[in-house]
JSON list of C-alpha atoms in Angstrom, two decimals:
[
{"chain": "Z", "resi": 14, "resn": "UNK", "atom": "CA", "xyz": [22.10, 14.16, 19.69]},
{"chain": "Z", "resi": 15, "resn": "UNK", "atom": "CA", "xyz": [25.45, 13.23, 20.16]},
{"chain": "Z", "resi": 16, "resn": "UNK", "atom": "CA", "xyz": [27.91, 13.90, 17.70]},
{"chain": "Z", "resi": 17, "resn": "UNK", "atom": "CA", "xyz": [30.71, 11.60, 19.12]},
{"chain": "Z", "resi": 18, "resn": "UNK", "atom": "CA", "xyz": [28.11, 8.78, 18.79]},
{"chain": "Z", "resi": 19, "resn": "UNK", "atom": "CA", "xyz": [27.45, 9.60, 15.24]},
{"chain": "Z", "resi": 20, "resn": "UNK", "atom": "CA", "xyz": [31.68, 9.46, 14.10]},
{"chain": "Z", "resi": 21, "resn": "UNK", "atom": "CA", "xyz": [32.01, 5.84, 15.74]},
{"chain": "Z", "resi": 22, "resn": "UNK", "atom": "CA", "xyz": [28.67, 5.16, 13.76]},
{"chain": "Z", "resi": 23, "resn": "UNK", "atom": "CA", "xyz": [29.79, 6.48, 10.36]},
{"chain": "Z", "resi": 24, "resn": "UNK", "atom": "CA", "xyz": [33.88, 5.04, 10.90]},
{"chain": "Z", "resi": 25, "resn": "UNK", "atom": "CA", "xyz": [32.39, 1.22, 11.88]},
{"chain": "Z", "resi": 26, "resn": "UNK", "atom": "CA", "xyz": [29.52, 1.39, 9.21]},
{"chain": "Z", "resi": 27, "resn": "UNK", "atom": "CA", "xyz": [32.24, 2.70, 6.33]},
{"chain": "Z", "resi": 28, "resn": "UNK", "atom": "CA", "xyz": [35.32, 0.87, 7.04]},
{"chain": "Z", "resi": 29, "resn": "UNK", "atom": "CA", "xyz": [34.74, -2.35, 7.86]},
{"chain": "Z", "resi": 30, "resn": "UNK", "atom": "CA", "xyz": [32.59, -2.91, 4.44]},
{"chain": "Z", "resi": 31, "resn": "UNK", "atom": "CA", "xyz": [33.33, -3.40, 0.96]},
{"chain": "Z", "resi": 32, "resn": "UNK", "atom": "CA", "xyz": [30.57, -1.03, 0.24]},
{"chain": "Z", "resi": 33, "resn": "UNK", "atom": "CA", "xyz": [32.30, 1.59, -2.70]},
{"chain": "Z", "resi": 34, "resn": "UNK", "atom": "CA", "xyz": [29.87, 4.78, -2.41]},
{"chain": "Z", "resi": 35, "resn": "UNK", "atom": "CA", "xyz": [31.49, 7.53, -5.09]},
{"chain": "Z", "resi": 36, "resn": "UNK", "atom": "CA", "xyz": [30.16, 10.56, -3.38]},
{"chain": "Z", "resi": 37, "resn": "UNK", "atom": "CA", "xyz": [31.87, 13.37, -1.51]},
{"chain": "Z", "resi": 38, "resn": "UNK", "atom": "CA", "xyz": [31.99, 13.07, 2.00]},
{"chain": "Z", "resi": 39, "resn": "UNK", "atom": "CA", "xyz": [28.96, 15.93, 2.91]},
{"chain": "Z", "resi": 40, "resn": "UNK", "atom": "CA", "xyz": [26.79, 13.30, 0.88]},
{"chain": "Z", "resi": 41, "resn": "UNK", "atom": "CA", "xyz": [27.99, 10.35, 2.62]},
{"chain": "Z", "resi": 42, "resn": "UNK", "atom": "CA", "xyz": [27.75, 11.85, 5.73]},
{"chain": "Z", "resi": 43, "resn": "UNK", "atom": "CA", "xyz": [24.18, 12.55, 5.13]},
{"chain": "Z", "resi": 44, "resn": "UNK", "atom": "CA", "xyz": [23.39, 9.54, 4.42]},
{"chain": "Z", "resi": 45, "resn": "UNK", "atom": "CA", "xyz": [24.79, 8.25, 7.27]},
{"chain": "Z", "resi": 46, "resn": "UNK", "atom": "CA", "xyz": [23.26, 10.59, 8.95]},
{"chain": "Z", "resi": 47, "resn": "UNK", "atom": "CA", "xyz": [19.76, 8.90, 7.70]},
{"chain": "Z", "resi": 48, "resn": "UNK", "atom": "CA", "xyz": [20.95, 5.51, 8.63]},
{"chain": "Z", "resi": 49, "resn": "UNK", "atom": "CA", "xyz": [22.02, 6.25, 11.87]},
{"chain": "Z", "resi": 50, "resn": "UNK", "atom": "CA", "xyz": [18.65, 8.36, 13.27]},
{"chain": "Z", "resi": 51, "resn": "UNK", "atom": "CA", "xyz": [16.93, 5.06, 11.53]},
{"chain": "Z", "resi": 52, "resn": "UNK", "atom": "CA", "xyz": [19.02, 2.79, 13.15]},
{"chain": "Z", "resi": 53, "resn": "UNK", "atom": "CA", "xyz": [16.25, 1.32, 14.71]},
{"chain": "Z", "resi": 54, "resn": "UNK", "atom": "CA", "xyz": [14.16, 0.91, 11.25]},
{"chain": "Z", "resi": 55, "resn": "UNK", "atom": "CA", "xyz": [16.41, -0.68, 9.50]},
{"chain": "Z", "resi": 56, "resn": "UNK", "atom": "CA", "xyz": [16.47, -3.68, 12.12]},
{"chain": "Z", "resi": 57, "resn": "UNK", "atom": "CA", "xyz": [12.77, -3.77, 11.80]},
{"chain": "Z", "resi": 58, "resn": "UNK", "atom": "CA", "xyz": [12.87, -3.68, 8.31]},
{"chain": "Z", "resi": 59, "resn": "UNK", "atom": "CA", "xyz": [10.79, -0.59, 7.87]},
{"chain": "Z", "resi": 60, "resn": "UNK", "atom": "CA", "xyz": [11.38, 2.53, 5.90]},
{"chain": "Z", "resi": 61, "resn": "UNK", "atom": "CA", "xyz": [13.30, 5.63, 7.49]},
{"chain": "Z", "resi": 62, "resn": "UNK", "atom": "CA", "xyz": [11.69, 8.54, 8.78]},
{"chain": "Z", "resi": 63, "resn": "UNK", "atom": "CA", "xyz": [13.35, 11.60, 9.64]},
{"chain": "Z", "resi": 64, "resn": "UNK", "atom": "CA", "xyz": [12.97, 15.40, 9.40]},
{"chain": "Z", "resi": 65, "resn": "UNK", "atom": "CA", "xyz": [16.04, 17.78, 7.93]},
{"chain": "Z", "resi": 66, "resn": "UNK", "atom": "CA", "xyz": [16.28, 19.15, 11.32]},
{"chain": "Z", "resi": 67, "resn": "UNK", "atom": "CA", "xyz": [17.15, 16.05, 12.67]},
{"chain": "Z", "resi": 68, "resn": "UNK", "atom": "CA", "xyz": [19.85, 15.61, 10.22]},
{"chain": "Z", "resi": 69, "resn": "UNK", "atom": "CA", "xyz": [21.64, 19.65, 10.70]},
{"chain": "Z", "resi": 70, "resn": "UNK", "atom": "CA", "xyz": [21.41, 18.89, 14.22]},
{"chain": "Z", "resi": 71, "resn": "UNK", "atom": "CA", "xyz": [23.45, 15.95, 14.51]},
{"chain": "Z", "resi": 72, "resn": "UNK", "atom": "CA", "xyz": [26.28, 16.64, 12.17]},
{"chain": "Z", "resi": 73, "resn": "UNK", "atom": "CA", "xyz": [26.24, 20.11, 13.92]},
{"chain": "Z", "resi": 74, "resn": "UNK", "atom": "CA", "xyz": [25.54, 22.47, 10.70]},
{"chain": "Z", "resi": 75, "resn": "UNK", "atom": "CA", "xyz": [24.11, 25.82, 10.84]},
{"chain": "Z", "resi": 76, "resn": "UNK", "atom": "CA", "xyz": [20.77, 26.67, 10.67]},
{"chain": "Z", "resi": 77, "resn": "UNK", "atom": "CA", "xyz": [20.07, 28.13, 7.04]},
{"chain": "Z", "resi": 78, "resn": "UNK", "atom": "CA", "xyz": [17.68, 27.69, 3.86]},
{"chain": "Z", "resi": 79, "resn": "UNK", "atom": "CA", "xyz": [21.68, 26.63, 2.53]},
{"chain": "Z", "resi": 80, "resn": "UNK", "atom": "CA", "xyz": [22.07, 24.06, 4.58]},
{"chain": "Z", "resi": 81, "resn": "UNK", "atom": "CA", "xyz": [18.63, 22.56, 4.14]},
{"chain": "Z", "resi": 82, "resn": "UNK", "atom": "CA", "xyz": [19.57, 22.48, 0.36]},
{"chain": "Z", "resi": 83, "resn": "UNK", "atom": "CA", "xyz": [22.66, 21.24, 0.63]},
{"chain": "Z", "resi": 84, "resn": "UNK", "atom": "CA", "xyz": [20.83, 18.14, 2.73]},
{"chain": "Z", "resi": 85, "resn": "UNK", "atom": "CA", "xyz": [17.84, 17.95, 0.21]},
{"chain": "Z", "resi": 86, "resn": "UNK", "atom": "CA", "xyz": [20.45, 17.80, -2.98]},
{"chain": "Z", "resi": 87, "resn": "UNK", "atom": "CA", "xyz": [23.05, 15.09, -0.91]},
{"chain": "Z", "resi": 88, "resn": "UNK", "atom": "CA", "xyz": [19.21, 12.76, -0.65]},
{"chain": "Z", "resi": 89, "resn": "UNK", "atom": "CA", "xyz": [18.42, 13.08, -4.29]},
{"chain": "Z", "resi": 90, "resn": "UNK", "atom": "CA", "xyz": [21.95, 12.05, -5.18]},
{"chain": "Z", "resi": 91, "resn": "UNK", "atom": "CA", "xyz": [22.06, 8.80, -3.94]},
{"chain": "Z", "resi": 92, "resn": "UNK", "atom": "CA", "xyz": [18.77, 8.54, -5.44]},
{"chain": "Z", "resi": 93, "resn": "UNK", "atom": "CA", "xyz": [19.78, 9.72, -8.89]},
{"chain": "Z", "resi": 94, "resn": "UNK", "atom": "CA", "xyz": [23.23, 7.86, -8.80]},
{"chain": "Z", "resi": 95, "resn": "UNK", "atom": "CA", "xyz": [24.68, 4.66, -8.21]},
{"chain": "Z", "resi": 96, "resn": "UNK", "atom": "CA", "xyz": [26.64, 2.97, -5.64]},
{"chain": "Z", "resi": 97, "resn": "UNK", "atom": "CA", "xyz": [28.71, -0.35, -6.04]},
{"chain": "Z", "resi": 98, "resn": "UNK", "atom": "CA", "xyz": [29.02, -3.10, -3.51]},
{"chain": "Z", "resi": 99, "resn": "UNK", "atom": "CA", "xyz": [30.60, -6.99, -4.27]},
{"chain": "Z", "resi": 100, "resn": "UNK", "atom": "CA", "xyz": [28.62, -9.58, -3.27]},
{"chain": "Z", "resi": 101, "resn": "UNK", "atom": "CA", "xyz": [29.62, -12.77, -2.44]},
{"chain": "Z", "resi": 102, "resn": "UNK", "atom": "CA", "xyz": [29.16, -14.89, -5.32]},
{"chain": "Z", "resi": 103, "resn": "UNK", "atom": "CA", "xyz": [32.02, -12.86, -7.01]},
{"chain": "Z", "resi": 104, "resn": "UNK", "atom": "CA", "xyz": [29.52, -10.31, -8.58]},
{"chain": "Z", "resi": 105, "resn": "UNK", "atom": "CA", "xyz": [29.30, -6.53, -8.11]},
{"chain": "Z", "resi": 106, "resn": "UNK", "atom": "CA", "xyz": [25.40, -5.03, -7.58]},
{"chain": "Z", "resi": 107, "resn": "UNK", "atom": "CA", "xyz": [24.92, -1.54, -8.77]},
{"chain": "Z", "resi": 108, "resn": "UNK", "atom": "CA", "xyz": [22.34, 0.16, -7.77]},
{"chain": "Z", "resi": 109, "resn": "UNK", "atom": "CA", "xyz": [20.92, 3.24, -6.67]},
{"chain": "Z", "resi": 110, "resn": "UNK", "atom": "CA", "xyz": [21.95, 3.21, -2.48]},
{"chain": "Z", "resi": 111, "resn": "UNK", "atom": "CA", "xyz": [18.31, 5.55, -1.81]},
{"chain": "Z", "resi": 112, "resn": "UNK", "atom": "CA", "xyz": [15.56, 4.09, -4.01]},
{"chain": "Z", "resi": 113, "resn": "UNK", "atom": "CA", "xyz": [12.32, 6.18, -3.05]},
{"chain": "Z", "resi": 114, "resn": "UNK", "atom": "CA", "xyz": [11.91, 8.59, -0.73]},
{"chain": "Z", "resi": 115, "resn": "UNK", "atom": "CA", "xyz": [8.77, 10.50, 0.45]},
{"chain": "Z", "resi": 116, "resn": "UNK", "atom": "CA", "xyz": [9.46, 14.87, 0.51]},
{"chain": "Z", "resi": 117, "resn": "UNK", "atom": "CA", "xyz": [6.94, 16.42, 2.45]},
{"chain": "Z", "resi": 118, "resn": "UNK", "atom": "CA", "xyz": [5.19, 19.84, 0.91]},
{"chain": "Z", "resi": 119, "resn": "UNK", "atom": "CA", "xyz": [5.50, 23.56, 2.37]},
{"chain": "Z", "resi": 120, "resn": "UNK", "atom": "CA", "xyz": [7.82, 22.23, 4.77]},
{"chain": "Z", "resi": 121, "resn": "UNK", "atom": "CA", "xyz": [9.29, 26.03, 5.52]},
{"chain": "Z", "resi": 122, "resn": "UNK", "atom": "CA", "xyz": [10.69, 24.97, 9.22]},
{"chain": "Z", "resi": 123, "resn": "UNK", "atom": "CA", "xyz": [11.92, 21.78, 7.88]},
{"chain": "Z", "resi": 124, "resn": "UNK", "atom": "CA", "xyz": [10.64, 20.31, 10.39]},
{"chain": "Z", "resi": 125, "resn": "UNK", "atom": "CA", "xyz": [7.99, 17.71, 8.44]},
{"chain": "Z", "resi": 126, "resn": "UNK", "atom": "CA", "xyz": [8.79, 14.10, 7.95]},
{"chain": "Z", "resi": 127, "resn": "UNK", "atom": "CA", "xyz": [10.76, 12.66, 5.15]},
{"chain": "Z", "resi": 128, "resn": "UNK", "atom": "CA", "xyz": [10.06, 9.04, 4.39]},
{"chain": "Z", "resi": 129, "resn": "UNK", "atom": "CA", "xyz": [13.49, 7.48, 2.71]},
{"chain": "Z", "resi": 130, "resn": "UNK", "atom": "CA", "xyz": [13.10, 3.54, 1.63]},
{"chain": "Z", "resi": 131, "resn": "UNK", "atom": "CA", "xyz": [17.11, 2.47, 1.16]},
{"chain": "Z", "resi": 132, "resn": "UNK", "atom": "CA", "xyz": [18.41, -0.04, -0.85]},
{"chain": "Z", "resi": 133, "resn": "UNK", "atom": "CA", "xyz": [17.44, -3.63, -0.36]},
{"chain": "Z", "resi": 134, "resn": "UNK", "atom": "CA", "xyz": [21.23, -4.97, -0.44]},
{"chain": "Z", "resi": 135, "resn": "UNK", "atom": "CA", "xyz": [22.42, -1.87, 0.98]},
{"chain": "Z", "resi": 136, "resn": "UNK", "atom": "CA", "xyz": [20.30, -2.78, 3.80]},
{"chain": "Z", "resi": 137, "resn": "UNK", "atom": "CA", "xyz": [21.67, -6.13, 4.59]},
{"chain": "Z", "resi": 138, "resn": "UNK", "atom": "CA", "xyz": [25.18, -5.06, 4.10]},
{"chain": "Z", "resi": 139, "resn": "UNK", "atom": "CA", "xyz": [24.93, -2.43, 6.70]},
{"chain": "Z", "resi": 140, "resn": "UNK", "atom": "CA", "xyz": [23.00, -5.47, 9.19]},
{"chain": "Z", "resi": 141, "resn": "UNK", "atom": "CA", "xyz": [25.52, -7.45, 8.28]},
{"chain": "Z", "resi": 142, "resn": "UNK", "atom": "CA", "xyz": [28.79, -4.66, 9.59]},
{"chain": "Z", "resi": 143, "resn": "UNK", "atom": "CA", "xyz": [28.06, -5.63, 13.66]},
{"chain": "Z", "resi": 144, "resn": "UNK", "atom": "CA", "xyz": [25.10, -2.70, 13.17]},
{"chain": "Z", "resi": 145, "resn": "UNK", "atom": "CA", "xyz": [23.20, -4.52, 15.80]},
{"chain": "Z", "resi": 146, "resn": "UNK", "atom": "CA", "xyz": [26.06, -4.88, 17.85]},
{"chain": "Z", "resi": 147, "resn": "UNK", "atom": "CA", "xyz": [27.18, -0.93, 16.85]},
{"chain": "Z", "resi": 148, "resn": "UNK", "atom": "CA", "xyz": [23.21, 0.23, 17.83]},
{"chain": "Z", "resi": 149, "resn": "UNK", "atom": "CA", "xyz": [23.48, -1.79, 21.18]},
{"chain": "Z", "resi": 150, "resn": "UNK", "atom": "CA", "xyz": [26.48, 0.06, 22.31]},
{"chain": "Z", "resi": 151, "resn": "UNK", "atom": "CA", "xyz": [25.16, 3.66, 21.62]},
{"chain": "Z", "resi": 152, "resn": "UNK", "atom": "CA", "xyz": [22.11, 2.87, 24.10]},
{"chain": "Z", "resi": 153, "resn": "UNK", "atom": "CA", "xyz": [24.22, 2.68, 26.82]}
]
């Protein structure tokens, strides 16, 4: 996968919203990471699968049981805490930015398929950044 795909993904998804995620940037980059191999899920509306491979691959980390936990524990944070976004009718939503995911068992490659249903405002923010736009120029 290519990384220099990825950083114009995670720069135009991040900066151009008024999405406030408190999380250090290996977590938010993880997340991004998610969003951007389900790119094409989200537009569907469908939940994000992916494998933890997937995910040390494109942001280029090394292959270790470290690693792998260091992905696994940046998935249940943004389950377990919250993220803040404004909406438009002067209000602020907070919610939790992952709100169920499926782990697979005895995964020891890491290799098995996560299932990760984001959150439902999150979801429309990120459609609403030029994603399909963003998505459309990565094919090329």
């Amino acid at each position: 996968m290519d990384s220099t795909n990825f950083e114009t993904f995670f720069k135009k998804v991040w900066d151009k919203s008024n999405i406030l995620i408190d999380a250090n940037n290996f977590n938010l980059k993880i997340l991004t990471a998610i969003l951007f191999i389900g790119r094409h899920q989200i537009e569907l509306g469908e939940e994000i699968t992916f494998n933890l491979n997937q995910i040390r691959e494109l942001l280029g980390l090394e292959d270790s049981i470290y690693t792998y936990h260091r992905i696994e524990n940046a998935i249940f944070y943004f389950k377990i805490n919250f993220y803040k976004c404004k909406l438009k009718n002067n209000r602020e939503r907070i919610a939790h930015a992952i709100k169920a995911f499926e782990k697979p068992m005895n995964d020891i490659y890491f290799n098995k398929e996560w299932r990760v249903e984001i959150d439902s405002v999150l979801r429309e923010q990120i459609l609403q950044s030029n994603f399909h736009n963003l998505c459309t120029e990565m094919e090329k």
